[in-house]
Structure formats: structure tokens, C-alpha cells
Amino acid sequence: EADIYQTPRYLVIGTGKKITLECSQTMGHDKMYWYQQDPGMELHLIHYSYGVNSTEKGDLSSESTVSRIRTEHFPLTLESARPSHTSQYLCASSEYSGRGPAYEQYFGPGTRLTVT
Amino acid sequence: GNSVTQMEGPVTLSEEAFLTINCTYTATGYPSLFWYVQYPGEGLQLLLKATKADDKGSNKGFEATYRKETTSFHLEKGSVQVSDSAVYFCAISMDSNYQLIWGAGTKLIIKP
């Protein structure tokens, strides 16, 4: 079983608030990812990190920012939330499995964000 | 570029029916292949994987075989249950990149 945690699981906030979604993993994985997903729909990569002090934007443009100060921690911040940010945010981590190019990812349970 | 195409959903079946969800890929190299499952309100879980041609991944009664000649990795199960209702994602991983390339997902609904 993978150990990757996200808090909060559900969040309802008003427009203009600053929020931070937390993601932590206890597996020592160096690669971590944030995805945005409307429930049950396609996954969109918004940020990724290949190690401490390394962060990159993903395929989908996002107004959020991330940081990676510690291996196990990869928080996502929205400085001013808007209704268009309403979505599910999934955090994942990965490590080379040792057999072929198999960078399987392990996912947290997700944060369902609603901005009113 | 590299891409994954999945059968469009929703797929609706009766309990104990045979399931196939099609997945094909386009890749310039020799990818590893994955199926993930997402139950309602949860994150994704790895269901099975295959890393080389003719490998068969299997888990929880689901199977998929890496078919290099047809660039496919179709998911099958002989007898589905209501508890298999979920969204299923096909994905590939290239050795030149640490990211997964995802299909759009296929929603599966099993009726009792």
C-alpha cells in the first residue's frame, strides 16, 4: 500500500481567499505531481517536481503555485480562489520501480475544492 | 507525439457479464502500460501493469495483455460485479520521461 496523504479532503471557501492544499508521502519518492480533475473525468497535470527545490508547470495552465522544500511534502497554494478553481485536486508520487521504464504513480485520496 | 486512446463511456453492463475496455496507444519508443481504477470519491489506484511485449498484467480478476503489434492494452474481466463500478484509466510511461500519459477514462456502470 502506498502512503500518500492529502488534507483537507473537502473544502468550501469564498472567492478571494488564499488556500493551501497539503500533500505528504512517506515513501521517500523523489517525484511528485499535482493533477486537476473534474470528478470522474480526464486528468490534467498542473505541477510536478523531480526533487527538492525543483518544480515545474504541467500541461494545463494553472493559477496555483507549488513548493518542494522537503522530499515528503508538496503543497499547492491558490493566492486568490475563484469559482473557476472548483475541482478535485489529486496528488501523486512515483519512484522508478527497477524494471523497465515503469514510473508508476501512487495517488492520494484527493481534495474536493468548492469556491463560492 | 505520444498519446493514449480509450473506449468512450459510460459502459453499462449487467452483473456477471464479460467486460472489455479498449485502450490503444501511440508511442515513439517502448512504453510501459498501466490500468488505474478510480472509485467514486477517491484517488486513483494502480490496477495492473505490463512492461514488455506479451506481458500479461492481472489483479482482482482483471487482465490486460501488452500487444506491441497492435499497440493495445485492452482491459478484460470475465464476470463483473456491482463493486467494479468505477472509472478506469489507461496510461503509458516512456523511459525518457517521468510522467504518465493518460487516456480520458472510461466510466463503468454495473447493474445488479
PDB file of C-alpha atoms in Angstrom:
ATOM      1  CA  GLU A   1       0.000   0.000   0.000  1.00  0.00           C
ATOM      2  CA  ALA A   2       1.170   3.473  -0.856  1.00  0.00           C
ATOM      3  CA  ASP A   3       1.263   6.083   1.886  1.00  0.00           C
ATOM      4  CA  ILE A   4       0.323   9.420   0.425  1.00  0.00           C
ATOM      5  CA  TYR A   5      -1.936  11.823   2.249  1.00  0.00           C
ATOM      6  CA  GLN A   6      -3.926  14.853   1.299  1.00  0.00           C
ATOM      7  CA  THR A   7      -5.661  17.376   3.513  1.00  0.00           C
ATOM      8  CA  PRO A   8      -8.283  18.620   3.637  1.00  0.00           C
ATOM      9  CA  ARG A   9     -10.452  16.050   1.842  1.00  0.00           C
ATOM     10  CA  TYR A  10     -13.189  18.612   1.263  1.00  0.00           C
ATOM     11  CA  LEU A  11     -13.002  22.402   1.318  1.00  0.00           C
ATOM     12  CA  VAL A  12     -15.646  25.038   0.672  1.00  0.00           C
ATOM     13  CA  ILE A  13     -14.397  28.618   0.682  1.00  0.00           C
ATOM     14  CA  GLY A  14     -15.369  32.039  -0.577  1.00  0.00           C
ATOM     15  CA  THR A  15     -13.942  33.878  -3.540  1.00  0.00           C
ATOM     16  CA  GLY A  16     -10.698  35.733  -2.920  1.00  0.00           C
ATOM     17  CA  LYS A  17      -9.438  33.531  -0.079  1.00  0.00           C
ATOM     18  CA  LYS A  18      -5.921  32.138  -0.038  1.00  0.00           C
ATOM     19  CA  ILE A  19      -5.777  28.366   0.380  1.00  0.00           C
ATOM     20  CA  THR A  20      -3.116  25.695   0.633  1.00  0.00           C
ATOM     21  CA  LEU A  21      -3.774  22.072  -0.197  1.00  0.00           C
ATOM     22  CA  GLU A  22      -1.446  19.736   1.626  1.00  0.00           C
ATOM     23  CA  CYS A  23       0.176  16.604   0.213  1.00  0.00           C
ATOM     24  CA  SER A  24       2.624  14.351   2.026  1.00  0.00           C
ATOM     25  CA  GLN A  25       4.141  10.969   1.264  1.00  0.00           C
ATOM     26  CA  THR A  26       6.137   8.666   3.499  1.00  0.00           C
ATOM     27  CA  MET A  27       7.703   6.516   0.775  1.00  0.00           C
ATOM     28  CA  GLY A  28      10.737   8.720   0.115  1.00  0.00           C
ATOM     29  CA  HIS A  29       9.732   9.183  -3.525  1.00  0.00           C
ATOM     30  CA  ASP A  30      11.605  11.972  -5.260  1.00  0.00           C
ATOM     31  CA  LYS A  31       8.961  12.662  -7.916  1.00  0.00           C
ATOM     32  CA  MET A  32       5.630  14.266  -7.052  1.00  0.00           C
ATOM     33  CA  TYR A  33       2.723  15.565  -9.111  1.00  0.00           C
ATOM     34  CA  TRP A  34      -0.466  17.598  -8.846  1.00  0.00           C
ATOM     35  CA  TYR A  35      -3.423  16.868 -11.105  1.00  0.00           C
ATOM     36  CA  GLN A  36      -6.685  18.714 -11.525  1.00  0.00           C
ATOM     37  CA  GLN A  37      -9.730  16.595 -12.315  1.00  0.00           C
ATOM     38  CA  ASP A  38     -13.417  17.219 -12.607  1.00  0.00           C
ATOM     39  CA  PRO A  39     -14.869  14.156 -10.829  1.00  0.00           C
ATOM     40  CA  GLY A  40     -14.526  11.032 -12.945  1.00  0.00           C
ATOM     41  CA  MET A  41     -13.191  12.982 -15.900  1.00  0.00           C
ATOM     42  CA  GLU A  42      -9.823  13.389 -17.583  1.00  0.00           C
ATOM     43  CA  LEU A  43      -6.700  14.079 -15.518  1.00  0.00           C
ATOM     44  CA  HIS A  44      -4.791  17.299 -16.153  1.00  0.00           C
ATOM     45  CA  LEU A  45      -1.221  17.683 -14.889  1.00  0.00           C
ATOM     46  CA  ILE A  46      -0.797  21.147 -13.366  1.00  0.00           C
ATOM     47  CA  HIS A  47       2.533  20.873 -11.474  1.00  0.00           C
ATOM     48  CA  TYR A  48       5.332  18.409 -10.912  1.00  0.00           C
ATOM     49  CA  SER A  49       8.577  18.107  -9.023  1.00  0.00           C
ATOM     50  CA  TYR A  50      11.523  15.782  -9.566  1.00  0.00           C
ATOM     51  CA  GLY A  51      13.172  16.578  -6.265  1.00  0.00           C
ATOM     52  CA  VAL A  52      13.721  19.124  -3.525  1.00  0.00           C
ATOM     53  CA  ASN A  53      13.798  22.719  -4.811  1.00  0.00           C
ATOM     54  CA  SER A  54      12.645  21.552  -8.251  1.00  0.00           C
ATOM     55  CA  THR A  55       9.168  22.475  -9.519  1.00  0.00           C
ATOM     56  CA  GLU A  56       7.696  22.780 -12.999  1.00  0.00           C
ATOM     57  CA  LYS A  57       4.346  23.700 -14.511  1.00  0.00           C
ATOM     58  CA  GLY A  58       2.390  20.958 -16.193  1.00  0.00           C
ATOM     59  CA  ASP A  59       0.351  20.757 -19.362  1.00  0.00           C
ATOM     60  CA  LEU A  60      -2.662  22.631 -18.018  1.00  0.00           C
ATOM     61  CA  SER A  61      -2.177  26.273 -17.173  1.00  0.00           C
ATOM     62  CA  SER A  62      -2.997  26.907 -13.538  1.00  0.00           C
ATOM     63  CA  GLU A  63      -3.014  29.957 -11.308  1.00  0.00           C
ATOM     64  CA  SER A  64      -1.765  27.850  -8.424  1.00  0.00           C
ATOM     65  CA  THR A  65       1.814  27.601  -7.187  1.00  0.00           C
ATOM     66  CA  VAL A  66       3.732  24.787  -5.508  1.00  0.00           C
ATOM     67  CA  SER A  67       6.839  24.364  -3.403  1.00  0.00           C
ATOM     68  CA  ARG A  68       9.130  21.441  -2.585  1.00  0.00           C
ATOM     69  CA  ILE A  69      11.278  22.215   0.402  1.00  0.00           C
ATOM     70  CA  ARG A  70      11.222  18.687   1.802  1.00  0.00           C
ATOM     71  CA  THR A  71      11.117  15.393  -0.097  1.00  0.00           C
ATOM     72  CA  GLU A  72       7.929  14.261   1.598  1.00  0.00           C
ATOM     73  CA  HIS A  73       5.919  17.466   1.291  1.00  0.00           C
ATOM     74  CA  PHE A  74       4.448  19.105  -1.862  1.00  0.00           C
ATOM     75  CA  PRO A  75       1.825  21.743  -1.005  1.00  0.00           C
ATOM     76  CA  LEU A  76      -0.262  23.591  -3.596  1.00  0.00           C
ATOM     77  CA  THR A  77      -1.342  27.188  -2.990  1.00  0.00           C
ATOM     78  CA  LEU A  78      -4.017  29.361  -4.540  1.00  0.00           C
ATOM     79  CA  GLU A  79      -3.410  33.007  -3.642  1.00  0.00           C
ATOM     80  CA  SER A  80      -6.950  34.138  -4.506  1.00  0.00           C
ATOM     81  CA  ALA A  81      -9.525  31.428  -5.077  1.00  0.00           C
ATOM     82  CA  ARG A  82     -12.188  31.838  -7.760  1.00  0.00           C
ATOM     83  CA  PRO A  83     -15.250  29.751  -8.684  1.00  0.00           C
ATOM     84  CA  SER A  84     -13.347  28.530 -11.777  1.00  0.00           C
ATOM     85  CA  HIS A  85     -10.947  26.756  -9.382  1.00  0.00           C
ATOM     86  CA  THR A  86     -13.754  24.475  -8.210  1.00  0.00           C
ATOM     87  CA  SER A  87     -12.494  20.967  -8.949  1.00  0.00           C
ATOM     88  CA  GLN A  88     -10.826  17.914  -7.468  1.00  0.00           C
ATOM     89  CA  TYR A  89      -7.067  18.087  -6.876  1.00  0.00           C
ATOM     90  CA  LEU A  90      -5.093  14.852  -6.825  1.00  0.00           C
ATOM     91  CA  CYS A  91      -1.531  14.498  -5.572  1.00  0.00           C
ATOM     92  CA  ALA A  92       0.709  11.628  -6.676  1.00  0.00           C
ATOM     93  CA  SER A  93       4.268  10.429  -6.213  1.00  0.00           C
ATOM     94  CA  SER A  94       6.479   7.993  -8.059  1.00  0.00           C
ATOM     95  CA  GLU A  95       9.777   6.196  -7.962  1.00  0.00           C
ATOM     96  CA  TYR A  96      11.498   4.072 -10.512  1.00  0.00           C
ATOM     97  CA  SER A  97      10.289   0.503  -9.971  1.00  0.00           C
ATOM     98  CA  GLY A  98      13.583  -1.046 -11.072  1.00  0.00           C
ATOM     99  CA  ARG A  99      12.159  -2.912 -14.037  1.00  0.00           C
ATOM    100  CA  GLY A 100      11.894  -1.182 -17.393  1.00  0.00           C
ATOM    101  CA  PRO A 101      10.558   2.347 -17.846  1.00  0.00           C
ATOM    102  CA  ALA A 102       7.793   1.786 -15.312  1.00  0.00           C
ATOM    103  CA  TYR A 103       7.301   5.042 -13.435  1.00  0.00           C
ATOM    104  CA  GLU A 104       4.044   4.028 -11.804  1.00  0.00           C
ATOM    105  CA  GLN A 105       2.398   6.690  -9.717  1.00  0.00           C
ATOM    106  CA  TYR A 106       0.740   6.408  -6.334  1.00  0.00           C
ATOM    107  CA  PHE A 107      -2.179   8.696  -5.591  1.00  0.00           C
ATOM    108  CA  GLY A 108      -3.605  10.375  -2.544  1.00  0.00           C
ATOM    109  CA  PRO A 109      -7.374  10.427  -1.917  1.00  0.00           C
ATOM    110  CA  GLY A 110      -7.788  13.909  -3.380  1.00  0.00           C
ATOM    111  CA  THR A 111      -9.126  17.250  -2.183  1.00  0.00           C
ATOM    112  CA  ARG A 112     -12.536  18.313  -3.431  1.00  0.00           C
ATOM    113  CA  LEU A 113     -12.479  22.130  -3.602  1.00  0.00           C
ATOM    114  CA  THR A 114     -15.573  24.294  -3.986  1.00  0.00           C
ATOM    115  CA  VAL A 115     -15.197  28.043  -4.327  1.00  0.00           C
ATOM    116  CA  THR A 116     -18.406  30.006  -3.791  1.00  0.00           C
TER     117      THR A 116
ATOM    118  CA  GLY B   1       3.572  12.734 -30.063  1.00  0.00           C
ATOM    119  CA  ASN B   2       2.736  10.029 -27.568  1.00  0.00           C
ATOM    120  CA  SER B   3      -0.939   9.510 -26.760  1.00  0.00           C
ATOM    121  CA  VAL B   4      -3.497   7.095 -25.335  1.00  0.00           C
ATOM    122  CA  THR B   5      -6.989   6.465 -26.672  1.00  0.00           C
ATOM    123  CA  GLN B   6      -9.629   4.713 -24.613  1.00  0.00           C
ATOM    124  CA  MET B   7     -13.100   3.459 -25.304  1.00  0.00           C
ATOM    125  CA  GLU B   8     -15.645   6.168 -24.565  1.00  0.00           C
ATOM    126  CA  GLY B   9     -18.019   5.636 -21.710  1.00  0.00           C
ATOM    127  CA  PRO B  10     -20.146   5.110 -19.951  1.00  0.00           C
ATOM    128  CA  VAL B  11     -20.087   1.365 -20.403  1.00  0.00           C
ATOM    129  CA  THR B  12     -23.135  -0.229 -18.785  1.00  0.00           C
ATOM    130  CA  LEU B  13     -23.253  -3.963 -18.115  1.00  0.00           C
ATOM    131  CA  SER B  14     -25.256  -6.389 -16.052  1.00  0.00           C
ATOM    132  CA  GLU B  15     -23.640  -8.236 -13.171  1.00  0.00           C
ATOM    133  CA  GLU B  16     -21.645 -11.335 -14.280  1.00  0.00           C
ATOM    134  CA  ALA B  17     -21.236 -10.009 -17.828  1.00  0.00           C
ATOM    135  CA  PHE B  18     -17.894 -10.090 -19.649  1.00  0.00           C
ATOM    136  CA  LEU B  19     -16.034  -6.797 -19.732  1.00  0.00           C
ATOM    137  CA  THR B  20     -13.691  -5.346 -22.315  1.00  0.00           C
ATOM    138  CA  ILE B  21     -12.447  -1.757 -22.211  1.00  0.00           C
ATOM    139  CA  ASN B  22     -10.295  -0.922 -25.211  1.00  0.00           C
ATOM    140  CA  CYS B  23      -7.061   1.024 -24.958  1.00  0.00           C
ATOM    141  CA  THR B  24      -4.630   1.801 -27.761  1.00  0.00           C
ATOM    142  CA  TYR B  25      -1.535   3.934 -27.676  1.00  0.00           C
ATOM    143  CA  THR B  26       0.820   5.850 -29.927  1.00  0.00           C
ATOM    144  CA  ALA B  27       4.422   5.989 -28.789  1.00  0.00           C
ATOM    145  CA  THR B  28       7.803   6.651 -30.354  1.00  0.00           C
ATOM    146  CA  GLY B  29       9.519   4.248 -28.005  1.00  0.00           C
ATOM    147  CA  TYR B  30       8.791   1.158 -25.986  1.00  0.00           C
ATOM    148  CA  PRO B  31       6.466   2.196 -23.160  1.00  0.00           C
ATOM    149  CA  SER B  32       5.261   0.521 -20.011  1.00  0.00           C
ATOM    150  CA  LEU B  33       1.478   0.227 -19.829  1.00  0.00           C
ATOM    151  CA  PHE B  34      -0.890   0.703 -16.905  1.00  0.00           C
ATOM    152  CA  TRP B  35      -4.517   0.467 -15.911  1.00  0.00           C
ATOM    153  CA  TYR B  36      -5.685   2.555 -12.979  1.00  0.00           C
ATOM    154  CA  VAL B  37      -9.103   2.499 -11.312  1.00  0.00           C
ATOM    155  CA  GLN B  38     -10.888   5.351  -9.537  1.00  0.00           C
ATOM    156  CA  TYR B  39     -13.814   4.529  -7.265  1.00  0.00           C
ATOM    157  CA  PRO B  40     -16.310   7.311  -6.510  1.00  0.00           C
ATOM    158  CA  GLY B  41     -14.874   9.989  -4.265  1.00  0.00           C
ATOM    159  CA  GLU B  42     -11.385   8.501  -4.196  1.00  0.00           C
ATOM    160  CA  GLY B  43      -7.988   8.904  -5.800  1.00  0.00           C
ATOM    161  CA  LEU B  44      -6.620   6.555  -8.423  1.00  0.00           C
ATOM    162  CA  GLN B  45      -5.258   3.097  -7.636  1.00  0.00           C
ATOM    163  CA  LEU B  46      -2.943   1.074  -9.806  1.00  0.00           C
ATOM    164  CA  LEU B  47      -4.914  -1.937 -11.051  1.00  0.00           C
ATOM    165  CA  LEU B  48      -2.303  -3.691 -13.191  1.00  0.00           C
ATOM    166  CA  LYS B  49       0.691  -3.046 -15.398  1.00  0.00           C
ATOM    167  CA  ALA B  50       2.884  -4.600 -18.089  1.00  0.00           C
ATOM    168  CA  THR B  51       6.404  -3.603 -19.033  1.00  0.00           C
ATOM    169  CA  LYS B  52       7.212  -5.586 -22.182  1.00  0.00           C
ATOM    170  CA  ALA B  53       5.535  -7.153 -25.178  1.00  0.00           C
ATOM    171  CA  ASP B  54       3.243 -10.138 -24.446  1.00  0.00           C
ATOM    172  CA  ASP B  55       3.357  -9.456 -20.704  1.00  0.00           C
ATOM    173  CA  LYS B  56       0.001 -10.028 -19.052  1.00  0.00           C
ATOM    174  CA  GLY B  57      -0.895  -7.905 -16.062  1.00  0.00           C
ATOM    175  CA  SER B  58      -3.587  -9.221 -13.735  1.00  0.00           C
ATOM    176  CA  ASN B  59      -5.262  -8.226 -10.497  1.00  0.00           C
ATOM    177  CA  LYS B  60      -8.686  -8.708  -8.842  1.00  0.00           C
ATOM    178  CA  GLY B  61      -9.886 -10.793 -11.809  1.00  0.00           C
ATOM    179  CA  PHE B  62      -8.906  -8.134 -14.343  1.00  0.00           C
ATOM    180  CA  GLU B  63      -6.366  -8.865 -17.073  1.00  0.00           C
ATOM    181  CA  ALA B  64      -4.639  -6.954 -19.852  1.00  0.00           C
ATOM    182  CA  THR B  65      -2.001  -8.116 -22.325  1.00  0.00           C
ATOM    183  CA  TYR B  66       0.685  -5.892 -23.849  1.00  0.00           C
ATOM    184  CA  ARG B  67       0.181  -6.221 -27.611  1.00  0.00           C
ATOM    185  CA  LYS B  68       3.056  -4.471 -29.352  1.00  0.00           C
ATOM    186  CA  GLU B  69       1.886  -5.379 -32.861  1.00  0.00           C
ATOM    187  CA  THR B  70      -1.483  -3.678 -32.362  1.00  0.00           C
ATOM    188  CA  THR B  71      -0.238  -1.103 -29.796  1.00  0.00           C
ATOM    189  CA  SER B  72      -3.060  -2.107 -27.495  1.00  0.00           C
ATOM    190  CA  PHE B  73      -3.634  -2.954 -23.838  1.00  0.00           C
ATOM    191  CA  HIS B  74      -7.310  -3.876 -23.541  1.00  0.00           C
ATOM    192  CA  LEU B  75      -8.730  -4.466 -20.069  1.00  0.00           C
ATOM    193  CA  GLU B  76     -10.855  -7.591 -19.568  1.00  0.00           C
ATOM    194  CA  LYS B  77     -12.766  -9.317 -16.808  1.00  0.00           C
ATOM    195  CA  GLY B  78     -14.751 -12.492 -17.144  1.00  0.00           C
ATOM    196  CA  SER B  79     -17.561 -11.723 -14.703  1.00  0.00           C
ATOM    197  CA  VAL B  80     -18.094  -8.214 -13.392  1.00  0.00           C
ATOM    198  CA  GLN B  81     -19.646  -7.275 -10.073  1.00  0.00           C
ATOM    199  CA  VAL B  82     -21.527  -4.182  -8.940  1.00  0.00           C
ATOM    200  CA  SER B  83     -18.454  -3.274  -6.888  1.00  0.00           C
ATOM    201  CA  ASP B  84     -16.441  -2.920 -10.124  1.00  0.00           C
ATOM    202  CA  SER B  85     -18.384   0.231 -10.959  1.00  0.00           C
ATOM    203  CA  ALA B  86     -15.723   2.905 -11.272  1.00  0.00           C
ATOM    204  CA  VAL B  87     -13.758   4.958 -13.775  1.00  0.00           C
ATOM    205  CA  TYR B  88     -10.874   3.129 -15.468  1.00  0.00           C
ATOM    206  CA  PHE B  89      -7.836   4.956 -16.861  1.00  0.00           C
ATOM    207  CA  CYS B  90      -5.262   3.573 -19.281  1.00  0.00           C
ATOM    208  CA  ALA B  91      -1.796   5.159 -19.157  1.00  0.00           C
ATOM    209  CA  ILE B  92       1.686   4.740 -20.634  1.00  0.00           C
ATOM    210  CA  SER B  93       5.132   5.595 -19.343  1.00  0.00           C
ATOM    211  CA  MET B  94       8.122   6.365 -21.545  1.00  0.00           C
ATOM    212  CA  ASP B  95      11.675   5.833 -20.324  1.00  0.00           C
ATOM    213  CA  SER B  96      12.584   9.325 -21.475  1.00  0.00           C
ATOM    214  CA  ASN B  97      10.062  10.965 -19.171  1.00  0.00           C
ATOM    215  CA  TYR B  98       8.963  10.591 -15.590  1.00  0.00           C
ATOM    216  CA  GLN B  99       5.358  11.430 -16.397  1.00  0.00           C
ATOM    217  CA  LEU B 100       2.439   9.214 -17.298  1.00  0.00           C
ATOM    218  CA  ILE B 101       0.417   9.871 -20.448  1.00  0.00           C
ATOM    219  CA  TRP B 102      -3.239   9.310 -19.649  1.00  0.00           C
ATOM    220  CA  GLY B 103      -6.298   8.222 -21.530  1.00  0.00           C
ATOM    221  CA  ALA B 104      -9.521  10.146 -20.930  1.00  0.00           C
ATOM    222  CA  GLY B 105     -11.004   7.482 -18.669  1.00  0.00           C
ATOM    223  CA  THR B 106     -13.931   5.103 -19.154  1.00  0.00           C
ATOM    224  CA  LYS B 107     -16.802   5.066 -16.704  1.00  0.00           C
ATOM    225  CA  LEU B 108     -18.097   1.562 -15.980  1.00  0.00           C
ATOM    226  CA  ILE B 109     -21.564   1.024 -14.529  1.00  0.00           C
ATOM    227  CA  ILE B 110     -22.579  -2.446 -13.402  1.00  0.00           C
ATOM    228  CA  LYS B 111     -26.275  -3.055 -12.759  1.00  0.00           C
ATOM    229  CA  PRO B 112     -27.450  -5.831 -10.416  1.00  0.00           C
TER     230      PRO B 112
END
